[in-house]
Every structure is written in C-alpha cells, then in structure tokens.
Amino acid sequence: MGIEIDCLVDSQSGIGEGLVWDVRTERLWWVDIPAGLIHCTDPTSGYTETREIGEKIGSFALREGGGLVLATYSGFKLMDWDSGALTPINDPESHLPHNRFNDGQTDPAGRFWAGTMRDPRDLSLPPSGTFYRLDPDLSVTAWRDGIYTCNGLSFSPDGDKMYFSDSAPHIRTIWECDYDLDSGTPGAPRVFFDTHAVRGRPDGGTVDADGCYWQAGVGGWQLYRITPAGKLDMTIDLPVEKPSRPMFGGPNLDVLYLTTIGGEDMDPHAHQPQAGGLFAITGLGVQGVPQARFAG
C-alpha cells in the first residue's frame, strides 16, 4: 500500500499552523494564525470545534492541568477551552508592536518554547524575532534573538537535541543544539540542514520515533524527512504549494497530519483548490512520538 494524501478538513485557512495531537482524547488541535482561530478536530468524524480569540495566534500547547497555553500577538496567555476565557501571562515584546508570536512546541519535560517575528515580515529591516522559553512556573526566558521568522521548533525523542529554523528566503536554515532537558538550556547552535538544497523553505517541523526531522517545505510543494545526521532521506510531493506544520497522530501515531497556507499570496497559475486545508498522510511506515503537555 502506497502513500496517500487526503484533505481531512477543507478549511481554506489563511495560515493553518500549530498542530498538536492529543493522545488522551485522540483529537487534533491547530490554528489559523491571521483569523485568530483555534480548531479541535475529531479525525474519525471530521467534526471540528472552533474558538476565536480576537487576535493573531502563532502556536499553543495543551496544559497538564486542563486548558491551553497560547503564544499570541500580545504574548503568552492561558485559555479555558470551555468558556473561552483568556488570562494574560507575559508579553515579552510589548515594546515591539510590529512583532507577534509564531511557531512553538513543548519540550519532553513540559516547557513551552515559542518564537516571534515581525508581522508583516519586512526583510529590509533588521531581524527582530526571538525564541522564548515559558517554564511551568510561568516565568519567561529569552534565548536567541536576531531571527527573521522563528520556526521549526522540535525536540529529539529523548530530549537531548533541539531544532529550530529561520524561514527567511535568504536564510532558510535549520539548526540543532544539544539540549539539557533537566534545565531546559540549549547549547550552541550548529547548522543541521540548509534548505537551499531543496525546493521548499523551512516552516514547521516535527520528529519521528527514529529521530528523523520532518520539515514542511513552504513554497516548494514538498515535505522532507531528514535523518539525525542531517541527510535528506525522503521527499514527498504535495497537492499544495505551502505546507506549514507536520505532526504525527492517530491511535498508533502513524498518520502524519499537515496544516497548509491558503490566501492570496500563492502561485496564481497553480491549481490548488484545497490550499489552507488540513491534510492526512498515511502509508509512510513511520511512527511519531507523543507530544508533551505544558506542565504549568
């Protein structure tokens, strides 16, 4: 049986992103960044429940104690899903009104990492994005600045490596760091994969049980699997130009779900009517790893 790619939710999202698979409820959570929407989808029935938060949201994590932690235009917040109530935590970039949070991910110990970017991105200006760590006690630590578009956050299965990327067209690089899981401290970054070697720039990423890194090749109509040694192992052609975030899910963690980007900023000559939709890729013969909840 070969690889199959199906559109699970034809959402026509402006920027679909932030995929989280909940192993407890077997639900798929994701966002539409510019619309400020958080979706919760039952992949069996296709039913999707949606909340609007009133501002752009880049990423989030489910909380161990219930609800969600969000990385939004105006900083970190807690959210009660049932009521929709939001509780501000910290806005580390209140002095940068043109910045918003973008990609984020929990480490295996339950810390939430998220990075920022200028919105809209302006490559004629110095890069203003920074990666931040939100600890379970809700303290915020800035880690690395000077990024145009913070993206690609993920961690190796045992938590000893951290991955991140910058999607800017002239950078388009994925880095890796040794990661101290006890303290949540990354070591010095080194180049993991230079995406000038492939068609798509780096967007969201995730890892599988073999420790391979899966990169959404935004703008390239492709998805890539990269080995822990930084070698391209697999290329999957997609029916959409701008994949944005892969995440393994399903009862056996063997379905690769994928958010995509829609809207107007696409190849006008390409036929991609389901751009912006949520896709499911089966038949890969690969399993993912469970995603930790935020411990705060």
PDB file of C-alpha atoms in Angstrom:
ATOM      1  CA  MET A   1       0.000   0.000   0.000  1.00  0.00           C
ATOM      2  CA  GLY A   2       1.475   3.333  -1.050  1.00  0.00           C
ATOM      3  CA  ILE A   3       1.434   6.780   0.469  1.00  0.00           C
ATOM      4  CA  GLU A   4      -1.955   8.508   0.384  1.00  0.00           C
ATOM      5  CA  ILE A   5      -2.623  12.212   0.924  1.00  0.00           C
ATOM      6  CA  ASP A   6      -6.171  13.277   1.757  1.00  0.00           C
ATOM      7  CA  CYS A   7      -7.712  16.597   2.778  1.00  0.00           C
ATOM      8  CA  LEU A   8      -9.303  15.983   6.180  1.00  0.00           C
ATOM      9  CA  VAL A   9     -10.733  19.499   6.675  1.00  0.00           C
ATOM     10  CA  ASP A  10     -11.103  21.867   3.701  1.00  0.00           C
ATOM     11  CA  SER A  11     -10.845  24.886   5.981  1.00  0.00           C
ATOM     12  CA  GLN A  12      -9.431  27.435   3.481  1.00  0.00           C
ATOM     13  CA  SER A  13      -7.259  28.774   6.303  1.00  0.00           C
ATOM     14  CA  GLY A  14      -5.188  31.880   5.711  1.00  0.00           C
ATOM     15  CA  ILE A  15      -2.241  30.340   7.585  1.00  0.00           C
ATOM     16  CA  GLY A  16      -3.006  26.934   9.067  1.00  0.00           C
ATOM     17  CA  GLU A  17      -0.412  26.142  11.751  1.00  0.00           C
ATOM     18  CA  GLY A  18       0.352  24.899  15.265  1.00  0.00           C
ATOM     19  CA  LEU A  19      -0.663  21.238  15.033  1.00  0.00           C
ATOM     20  CA  VAL A  20      -0.953  19.357  18.330  1.00  0.00           C
ATOM     21  CA  TRP A  21      -2.101  15.732  18.629  1.00  0.00           C
ATOM     22  CA  ASP A  22      -3.747  14.885  21.962  1.00  0.00           C
ATOM     23  CA  VAL A  23      -3.016  11.225  22.705  1.00  0.00           C
ATOM     24  CA  ARG A  24      -5.572  11.216  25.542  1.00  0.00           C
ATOM     25  CA  THR A  25      -8.623  12.253  23.553  1.00  0.00           C
ATOM     26  CA  GLU A  26      -7.346  11.395  20.051  1.00  0.00           C
ATOM     27  CA  ARG A  27      -8.160  14.885  18.838  1.00  0.00           C
ATOM     28  CA  LEU A  28      -6.168  17.155  16.557  1.00  0.00           C
ATOM     29  CA  TRP A  29      -5.693  20.786  17.550  1.00  0.00           C
ATOM     30  CA  TRP A  30      -4.498  23.545  15.192  1.00  0.00           C
ATOM     31  CA  VAL A  31      -4.815  27.251  14.414  1.00  0.00           C
ATOM     32  CA  ASP A  32      -5.464  29.766  11.654  1.00  0.00           C
ATOM     33  CA  ILE A  33      -2.958  32.492  12.520  1.00  0.00           C
ATOM     34  CA  PRO A  34      -4.422  35.653  10.915  1.00  0.00           C
ATOM     35  CA  ALA A  35      -8.015  34.728  11.746  1.00  0.00           C
ATOM     36  CA  GLY A  36      -7.178  34.122  15.418  1.00  0.00           C
ATOM     37  CA  LEU A  37      -8.907  30.733  15.389  1.00  0.00           C
ATOM     38  CA  ILE A  38      -8.155  27.573  17.352  1.00  0.00           C
ATOM     39  CA  HIS A  39      -9.666  24.358  15.974  1.00  0.00           C
ATOM     40  CA  CYS A  40     -10.185  20.965  17.609  1.00  0.00           C
ATOM     41  CA  THR A  41     -10.894  18.182  15.101  1.00  0.00           C
ATOM     42  CA  ASP A  42     -12.085  14.617  15.568  1.00  0.00           C
ATOM     43  CA  PRO A  43     -10.278  12.922  12.659  1.00  0.00           C
ATOM     44  CA  THR A  44     -12.693   9.989  12.689  1.00  0.00           C
ATOM     45  CA  SER A  45     -15.818  12.059  12.063  1.00  0.00           C
ATOM     46  CA  GLY A  46     -14.186  15.211  10.723  1.00  0.00           C
ATOM     47  CA  TYR A  47     -16.180  17.308  13.210  1.00  0.00           C
ATOM     48  CA  THR A  48     -14.315  20.485  14.170  1.00  0.00           C
ATOM     49  CA  GLU A  49     -14.987  22.748  17.147  1.00  0.00           C
ATOM     50  CA  THR A  50     -13.590  26.277  16.885  1.00  0.00           C
ATOM     51  CA  ARG A  51     -12.852  29.199  19.222  1.00  0.00           C
ATOM     52  CA  GLU A  52     -11.939  32.737  18.165  1.00  0.00           C
ATOM     53  CA  ILE A  53      -9.510  34.519  20.485  1.00  0.00           C
ATOM     54  CA  GLY A  54      -9.708  38.011  18.987  1.00  0.00           C
ATOM     55  CA  GLU A  55      -6.080  38.357  17.836  1.00  0.00           C
ATOM     56  CA  LYS A  56      -3.467  36.505  15.810  1.00  0.00           C
ATOM     57  CA  ILE A  57      -2.222  33.286  17.381  1.00  0.00           C
ATOM     58  CA  GLY A  58       1.014  31.599  16.335  1.00  0.00           C
ATOM     59  CA  SER A  59       1.090  28.438  18.431  1.00  0.00           C
ATOM     60  CA  PHE A  60      -0.109  26.816  21.652  1.00  0.00           C
ATOM     61  CA  ALA A  61       0.132  23.723  23.833  1.00  0.00           C
ATOM     62  CA  LEU A  62      -2.355  21.713  25.828  1.00  0.00           C
ATOM     63  CA  ARG A  63      -1.898  22.053  29.595  1.00  0.00           C
ATOM     64  CA  GLU A  64      -1.401  19.190  32.007  1.00  0.00           C
ATOM     65  CA  GLY A  65      -3.987  20.741  34.329  1.00  0.00           C
ATOM     66  CA  GLY A  66      -6.541  21.438  31.603  1.00  0.00           C
ATOM     67  CA  GLY A  67      -6.997  24.164  29.047  1.00  0.00           C
ATOM     68  CA  LEU A  68      -4.287  25.613  26.818  1.00  0.00           C
ATOM     69  CA  VAL A  69      -1.297  27.945  26.876  1.00  0.00           C
ATOM     70  CA  LEU A  70      -1.167  30.312  23.889  1.00  0.00           C
ATOM     71  CA  ALA A  71       1.547  32.295  22.113  1.00  0.00           C
ATOM     72  CA  THR A  72      -0.303  35.220  20.516  1.00  0.00           C
ATOM     73  CA  TYR A  73       0.165  38.671  19.039  1.00  0.00           C
ATOM     74  CA  SER A  74       0.143  40.125  22.560  1.00  0.00           C
ATOM     75  CA  GLY A  75       2.205  37.492  24.356  1.00  0.00           C
ATOM     76  CA  PHE A  76       1.666  34.314  26.369  1.00  0.00           C
ATOM     77  CA  LYS A  77      -1.819  33.576  27.722  1.00  0.00           C
ATOM     78  CA  LEU A  78      -3.747  30.803  29.393  1.00  0.00           C
ATOM     79  CA  MET A  79      -7.068  29.729  27.905  1.00  0.00           C
ATOM     80  CA  ASP A  80     -10.023  27.848  29.337  1.00  0.00           C
ATOM     81  CA  TRP A  81     -11.378  25.957  26.333  1.00  0.00           C
ATOM     82  CA  ASP A  82     -14.943  25.502  27.601  1.00  0.00           C
ATOM     83  CA  SER A  83     -15.569  29.164  28.394  1.00  0.00           C
ATOM     84  CA  GLY A  84     -13.050  30.711  26.011  1.00  0.00           C
ATOM     85  CA  ALA A  85     -11.710  32.864  28.889  1.00  0.00           C
ATOM     86  CA  LEU A  86      -8.157  34.179  28.428  1.00  0.00           C
ATOM     87  CA  THR A  87      -5.692  35.008  31.201  1.00  0.00           C
ATOM     88  CA  PRO A  88      -2.580  37.017  30.243  1.00  0.00           C
ATOM     89  CA  ILE A  89       0.765  35.680  31.486  1.00  0.00           C
ATOM     90  CA  ASN A  90       3.505  37.824  29.999  1.00  0.00           C
ATOM     91  CA  ASP A  91       4.071  39.928  26.885  1.00  0.00           C
ATOM     92  CA  PRO A  92       7.871  39.940  26.496  1.00  0.00           C
ATOM     93  CA  GLU A  93       7.706  42.082  23.352  1.00  0.00           C
ATOM     94  CA  SER A  94       5.248  44.787  24.357  1.00  0.00           C
ATOM     95  CA  HIS A  95       7.937  47.231  23.217  1.00  0.00           C
ATOM     96  CA  LEU A  96       7.812  45.748  19.683  1.00  0.00           C
ATOM     97  CA  PRO A  97       4.284  46.471  18.404  1.00  0.00           C
ATOM     98  CA  HIS A  98       5.032  45.039  14.953  1.00  0.00           C
ATOM     99  CA  ASN A  99       6.034  41.633  16.341  1.00  0.00           C
ATOM    100  CA  ARG A 100       3.873  38.606  17.057  1.00  0.00           C
ATOM    101  CA  PHE A 101       4.494  35.057  18.250  1.00  0.00           C
ATOM    102  CA  ASN A 102       4.843  32.376  15.599  1.00  0.00           C
ATOM    103  CA  ASP A 103       5.887  28.721  15.908  1.00  0.00           C
ATOM    104  CA  GLY A 104       6.002  26.906  19.241  1.00  0.00           C
ATOM    105  CA  GLN A 105       6.448  23.470  20.817  1.00  0.00           C
ATOM    106  CA  THR A 106       6.767  21.815  24.225  1.00  0.00           C
ATOM    107  CA  ASP A 107       9.951  20.035  25.190  1.00  0.00           C
ATOM    108  CA  PRO A 108       9.620  16.488  26.634  1.00  0.00           C
ATOM    109  CA  ALA A 109       9.716  17.918  30.173  1.00  0.00           C
ATOM    110  CA  GLY A 110       6.674  20.134  29.562  1.00  0.00           C
ATOM    111  CA  ARG A 111       8.261  23.535  28.986  1.00  0.00           C
ATOM    112  CA  PHE A 112       6.732  25.610  26.183  1.00  0.00           C
ATOM    113  CA  TRP A 113       9.057  27.183  23.635  1.00  0.00           C
ATOM    114  CA  ALA A 114       7.846  29.777  21.114  1.00  0.00           C
ATOM    115  CA  GLY A 115       9.455  32.316  18.802  1.00  0.00           C
ATOM    116  CA  THR A 116       8.449  35.680  17.394  1.00  0.00           C
ATOM    117  CA  MET A 117       8.629  37.514  14.073  1.00  0.00           C
ATOM    118  CA  ARG A 118       7.852  40.901  12.549  1.00  0.00           C
ATOM    119  CA  ASP A 119       4.332  40.940  11.108  1.00  0.00           C
ATOM    120  CA  PRO A 120       4.211  41.568   8.255  1.00  0.00           C
ATOM    121  CA  ARG A 121       7.753  40.407   7.648  1.00  0.00           C
ATOM    122  CA  ASP A 122       9.995  43.102   6.178  1.00  0.00           C
ATOM    123  CA  LEU A 123      13.392  41.795   5.072  1.00  0.00           C
ATOM    124  CA  SER A 124      14.666  45.334   4.523  1.00  0.00           C
ATOM    125  CA  LEU A 125      14.690  45.803   8.318  1.00  0.00           C
ATOM    126  CA  PRO A 126      16.974  44.078  10.837  1.00  0.00           C
ATOM    127  CA  PRO A 127      15.602  40.766  12.130  1.00  0.00           C
ATOM    128  CA  SER A 128      13.566  41.208  15.319  1.00  0.00           C
ATOM    129  CA  GLY A 129      12.471  37.652  16.155  1.00  0.00           C
ATOM    130  CA  THR A 130      13.460  35.936  19.412  1.00  0.00           C
ATOM    131  CA  PHE A 131      12.941  32.456  20.837  1.00  0.00           C
ATOM    132  CA  TYR A 132      11.465  32.295  24.358  1.00  0.00           C
ATOM    133  CA  ARG A 133      11.018  29.551  26.944  1.00  0.00           C
ATOM    134  CA  LEU A 134       7.922  29.555  29.154  1.00  0.00           C
ATOM    135  CA  ASP A 135       8.538  27.465  32.262  1.00  0.00           C
ATOM    136  CA  PRO A 136       5.868  25.671  34.308  1.00  0.00           C
ATOM    137  CA  ASP A 137       6.084  28.423  36.956  1.00  0.00           C
ATOM    138  CA  LEU A 138       5.060  30.840  34.122  1.00  0.00           C
ATOM    139  CA  SER A 139       8.430  32.621  34.091  1.00  0.00           C
ATOM    140  CA  VAL A 140       9.701  33.643  30.646  1.00  0.00           C
ATOM    141  CA  THR A 141      13.304  33.435  29.444  1.00  0.00           C
ATOM    142  CA  ALA A 142      14.589  34.883  26.170  1.00  0.00           C
ATOM    143  CA  TRP A 143      17.094  32.602  24.483  1.00  0.00           C
ATOM    144  CA  ARG A 144      18.161  33.626  20.944  1.00  0.00           C
ATOM    145  CA  ASP A 145      17.361  36.796  19.008  1.00  0.00           C
ATOM    146  CA  GLY A 146      18.266  38.096  15.540  1.00  0.00           C
ATOM    147  CA  ILE A 147      15.816  35.789  13.721  1.00  0.00           C
ATOM    148  CA  TYR A 148      13.594  36.929  10.853  1.00  0.00           C
ATOM    149  CA  THR A 149      10.944  34.209  11.172  1.00  0.00           C
ATOM    150  CA  CYS A 150      11.207  31.888  14.179  1.00  0.00           C
ATOM    151  CA  ASN A 151      10.130  28.444  13.053  1.00  0.00           C
ATOM    152  CA  GLY A 152      10.709  24.704  13.102  1.00  0.00           C
ATOM    153  CA  LEU A 153      10.831  24.125  16.868  1.00  0.00           C
ATOM    154  CA  SER A 154      11.069  20.457  17.767  1.00  0.00           C
ATOM    155  CA  PHE A 155      12.961  18.094  20.057  1.00  0.00           C
ATOM    156  CA  SER A 156      14.532  14.693  19.582  1.00  0.00           C
ATOM    157  CA  PRO A 157      12.618  11.753  21.111  1.00  0.00           C
ATOM    158  CA  ASP A 158      14.874  11.597  24.184  1.00  0.00           C
ATOM    159  CA  GLY A 159      15.065  15.392  24.512  1.00  0.00           C
ATOM    160  CA  ASP A 160      18.815  15.718  24.029  1.00  0.00           C
ATOM    161  CA  LYS A 161      18.537  17.776  20.810  1.00  0.00           C
ATOM    162  CA  MET A 162      16.567  20.924  19.991  1.00  0.00           C
ATOM    163  CA  TYR A 163      15.794  22.006  16.417  1.00  0.00           C
ATOM    164  CA  PHE A 164      14.773  25.439  15.129  1.00  0.00           C
ATOM    165  CA  SER A 165      14.827  27.357  11.847  1.00  0.00           C
ATOM    166  CA  ASP A 166      14.572  30.739  10.165  1.00  0.00           C
ATOM    167  CA  SER A 167      12.251  30.749   7.133  1.00  0.00           C
ATOM    168  CA  ALA A 168      13.549  33.983   5.580  1.00  0.00           C
ATOM    169  CA  PRO A 169      14.327  33.326   1.878  1.00  0.00           C
ATOM    170  CA  HIS A 170      17.986  34.317   2.165  1.00  0.00           C
ATOM    171  CA  ILE A 171      18.498  32.322   5.395  1.00  0.00           C
ATOM    172  CA  ARG A 172      16.280  29.182   5.055  1.00  0.00           C
ATOM    173  CA  THR A 173      18.371  27.174   7.503  1.00  0.00           C
ATOM    174  CA  ILE A 174      17.557  24.585  10.180  1.00  0.00           C
ATOM    175  CA  TRP A 175      19.845  24.442  13.225  1.00  0.00           C
ATOM    176  CA  GLU A 176      20.259  21.909  16.007  1.00  0.00           C
ATOM    177  CA  CYS A 177      21.533  22.315  19.561  1.00  0.00           C
ATOM    178  CA  ASP A 178      22.486  19.902  22.288  1.00  0.00           C
ATOM    179  CA  TYR A 179      19.714  20.301  24.881  1.00  0.00           C
ATOM    180  CA  ASP A 180      19.906  19.916  28.653  1.00  0.00           C
ATOM    181  CA  LEU A 181      16.468  18.561  29.448  1.00  0.00           C
ATOM    182  CA  ASP A 182      16.950  18.949  33.206  1.00  0.00           C
ATOM    183  CA  SER A 183      17.423  22.726  32.975  1.00  0.00           C
ATOM    184  CA  GLY A 184      15.797  23.471  29.599  1.00  0.00           C
ATOM    185  CA  THR A 185      19.026  25.016  28.312  1.00  0.00           C
ATOM    186  CA  PRO A 186      20.136  24.705  24.661  1.00  0.00           C
ATOM    187  CA  GLY A 187      23.809  24.599  23.741  1.00  0.00           C
ATOM    188  CA  ALA A 188      25.481  26.420  20.871  1.00  0.00           C
ATOM    189  CA  PRO A 189      23.534  26.073  17.574  1.00  0.00           C
ATOM    190  CA  ARG A 190      25.087  24.354  14.575  1.00  0.00           C
ATOM    191  CA  VAL A 191      23.700  24.001  11.057  1.00  0.00           C
ATOM    192  CA  PHE A 192      21.576  20.862  10.747  1.00  0.00           C
ATOM    193  CA  PHE A 193      20.232  21.292   7.198  1.00  0.00           C
ATOM    194  CA  ASP A 194      20.496  24.056   4.599  1.00  0.00           C
ATOM    195  CA  THR A 195      17.233  24.082   2.654  1.00  0.00           C
ATOM    196  CA  HIS A 196      18.820  25.796  -0.338  1.00  0.00           C
ATOM    197  CA  ALA A 197      19.387  22.148  -1.333  1.00  0.00           C
ATOM    198  CA  VAL A 198      15.636  21.539  -1.749  1.00  0.00           C
ATOM    199  CA  ARG A 199      12.692  23.404  -3.234  1.00  0.00           C
ATOM    200  CA  GLY A 200      10.886  24.411  -0.049  1.00  0.00           C
ATOM    201  CA  ARG A 201      11.968  26.804   2.689  1.00  0.00           C
ATOM    202  CA  PRO A 202      11.743  25.555   6.307  1.00  0.00           C
ATOM    203  CA  ASP A 203       8.447  26.049   8.087  1.00  0.00           C
ATOM    204  CA  GLY A 204       7.081  23.869  10.897  1.00  0.00           C
ATOM    205  CA  GLY A 205       8.825  20.660  11.904  1.00  0.00           C
ATOM    206  CA  THR A 206       8.386  17.521  13.980  1.00  0.00           C
ATOM    207  CA  VAL A 207      10.378  14.380  14.760  1.00  0.00           C
ATOM    208  CA  ASP A 208       9.520  10.698  14.408  1.00  0.00           C
ATOM    209  CA  ALA A 209      10.369   7.719  16.608  1.00  0.00           C
ATOM    210  CA  ASP A 210      13.579   7.139  14.617  1.00  0.00           C
ATOM    211  CA  GLY A 211      14.760  10.649  15.484  1.00  0.00           C
ATOM    212  CA  CYS A 212      14.305  11.938  11.935  1.00  0.00           C
ATOM    213  CA  TYR A 213      13.151  15.535  11.461  1.00  0.00           C
ATOM    214  CA  TRP A 214      10.189  16.243   9.168  1.00  0.00           C
ATOM    215  CA  GLN A 215      10.207  19.679   7.535  1.00  0.00           C
ATOM    216  CA  ALA A 216       7.271  21.369   5.822  1.00  0.00           C
ATOM    217  CA  GLY A 217       8.851  22.806   2.666  1.00  0.00           C
ATOM    218  CA  VAL A 218       6.852  26.020   2.386  1.00  0.00           C
ATOM    219  CA  GLY A 219       6.719  27.361  -1.163  1.00  0.00           C
ATOM    220  CA  GLY A 220       8.110  24.099  -2.537  1.00  0.00           C
ATOM    221  CA  TRP A 221       5.071  21.776  -2.762  1.00  0.00           C
ATOM    222  CA  GLN A 222       7.038  19.230  -0.716  1.00  0.00           C
ATOM    223  CA  LEU A 223       7.615  17.610   2.681  1.00  0.00           C
ATOM    224  CA  TYR A 224      11.058  16.353   3.719  1.00  0.00           C
ATOM    225  CA  ARG A 225      12.372  13.731   6.124  1.00  0.00           C
ATOM    226  CA  ILE A 226      15.901  14.469   7.337  1.00  0.00           C
ATOM    227  CA  THR A 227      17.968  11.930   9.286  1.00  0.00           C
ATOM    228  CA  PRO A 228      19.624  12.771  12.630  1.00  0.00           C
ATOM    229  CA  ALA A 229      22.872  13.082  10.644  1.00  0.00           C
ATOM    230  CA  GLY A 230      21.330  15.929   8.609  1.00  0.00           C
ATOM    231  CA  LYS A 231      20.887  13.929   5.390  1.00  0.00           C
ATOM    232  CA  LEU A 232      17.791  14.120   3.189  1.00  0.00           C
ATOM    233  CA  ASP A 233      16.064  10.747   3.476  1.00  0.00           C
ATOM    234  CA  MET A 234      12.625  11.213   1.870  1.00  0.00           C
ATOM    235  CA  THR A 235      10.796  13.782  -0.258  1.00  0.00           C
ATOM    236  CA  ILE A 236       7.006  13.743  -0.547  1.00  0.00           C
ATOM    237  CA  ASP A 237       5.297  15.769  -3.266  1.00  0.00           C
ATOM    238  CA  LEU A 238       2.164  17.547  -2.083  1.00  0.00           C
ATOM    239  CA  PRO A 239      -1.011  18.926  -3.736  1.00  0.00           C
ATOM    240  CA  VAL A 240      -0.420  22.358  -2.180  1.00  0.00           C
ATOM    241  CA  GLU A 241       2.350  24.902  -2.564  1.00  0.00           C
ATOM    242  CA  LYS A 242       2.717  25.943   1.071  1.00  0.00           C
ATOM    243  CA  PRO A 243       2.728  23.197   3.706  1.00  0.00           C
ATOM    244  CA  SER A 244       3.244  24.743   7.127  1.00  0.00           C
ATOM    245  CA  ARG A 245       3.339  22.268  10.026  1.00  0.00           C
ATOM    246  CA  PRO A 246       3.524  18.447  10.188  1.00  0.00           C
ATOM    247  CA  MET A 247       2.563  16.429  13.264  1.00  0.00           C
ATOM    248  CA  PHE A 248       2.167  12.694  13.809  1.00  0.00           C
ATOM    249  CA  GLY A 249      -1.111  11.488  15.243  1.00  0.00           C
ATOM    250  CA  GLY A 250      -3.729   8.759  15.108  1.00  0.00           C
ATOM    251  CA  PRO A 251      -4.139   5.895  17.605  1.00  0.00           C
ATOM    252  CA  ASN A 252      -0.766   4.422  16.540  1.00  0.00           C
ATOM    253  CA  LEU A 253       0.943   7.778  15.857  1.00  0.00           C
ATOM    254  CA  ASP A 254       1.434   6.655  12.248  1.00  0.00           C
ATOM    255  CA  VAL A 255      -0.633   9.320  10.449  1.00  0.00           C
ATOM    256  CA  LEU A 256       1.227  12.489   9.505  1.00  0.00           C
ATOM    257  CA  TYR A 257      -1.167  15.432   9.686  1.00  0.00           C
ATOM    258  CA  LEU A 258      -0.244  18.624   7.880  1.00  0.00           C
ATOM    259  CA  THR A 259      -1.531  22.194   8.021  1.00  0.00           C
ATOM    260  CA  THR A 260      -1.181  24.406   4.951  1.00  0.00           C
ATOM    261  CA  ILE A 261      -1.338  28.047   3.898  1.00  0.00           C
ATOM    262  CA  GLY A 262      -4.070  29.484   1.705  1.00  0.00           C
ATOM    263  CA  GLY A 263      -4.999  33.073   0.920  1.00  0.00           C
ATOM    264  CA  GLU A 264      -3.864  35.219  -1.962  1.00  0.00           C
ATOM    265  CA  ASP A 265      -0.054  35.024  -1.758  1.00  0.00           C
ATOM    266  CA  MET A 266       0.306  31.886  -3.877  1.00  0.00           C
ATOM    267  CA  ASP A 267       1.279  30.899  -7.402  1.00  0.00           C
ATOM    268  CA  PRO A 268      -1.603  32.366  -9.462  1.00  0.00           C
ATOM    269  CA  HIS A 269      -1.093  29.756 -12.181  1.00  0.00           C
ATOM    270  CA  ALA A 270      -1.244  26.719  -9.886  1.00  0.00           C
ATOM    271  CA  HIS A 271      -4.388  24.680  -9.293  1.00  0.00           C
ATOM    272  CA  GLN A 272      -4.618  24.046  -5.558  1.00  0.00           C
ATOM    273  CA  PRO A 273      -8.261  24.431  -4.503  1.00  0.00           C
ATOM    274  CA  GLN A 274      -7.687  22.895  -1.054  1.00  0.00           C
ATOM    275  CA  ALA A 275      -4.785  25.163  -0.090  1.00  0.00           C
ATOM    276  CA  GLY A 276      -5.246  26.198   3.527  1.00  0.00           C
ATOM    277  CA  GLY A 277      -6.763  22.813   4.387  1.00  0.00           C
ATOM    278  CA  LEU A 278      -5.749  20.197   6.943  1.00  0.00           C
ATOM    279  CA  PHE A 279      -4.310  17.053   5.335  1.00  0.00           C
ATOM    280  CA  ALA A 280      -3.678  13.489   6.494  1.00  0.00           C
ATOM    281  CA  ILE A 281      -0.800  11.435   5.035  1.00  0.00           C
ATOM    282  CA  THR A 282      -0.929   7.659   5.506  1.00  0.00           C
ATOM    283  CA  GLY A 283       1.196   4.737   4.359  1.00  0.00           C
ATOM    284  CA  LEU A 284       4.522   6.243   5.426  1.00  0.00           C
ATOM    285  CA  GLY A 285       5.521   3.249   7.547  1.00  0.00           C
ATOM    286  CA  VAL A 286       6.786   5.664  10.221  1.00  0.00           C
ATOM    287  CA  GLN A 287       5.572   6.460  13.736  1.00  0.00           C
ATOM    288  CA  GLY A 288       5.817   9.689  15.662  1.00  0.00           C
ATOM    289  CA  VAL A 289       6.356  10.357  19.357  1.00  0.00           C
ATOM    290  CA  PRO A 290       3.786  11.648  21.880  1.00  0.00           C
ATOM    291  CA  GLN A 291       3.775  15.401  22.364  1.00  0.00           C
ATOM    292  CA  ALA A 292       4.184  16.544  25.964  1.00  0.00           C
ATOM    293  CA  ARG A 293       1.611  18.823  27.573  1.00  0.00           C
ATOM    294  CA  PHE A 294       2.675  22.090  29.139  1.00  0.00           C
ATOM    295  CA  ALA A 295       3.427  21.315  32.782  1.00  0.00           C
ATOM    296  CA  GLY A 296       2.243  24.711  34.068  1.00  0.00           C
TER     297      GLY A 296
END
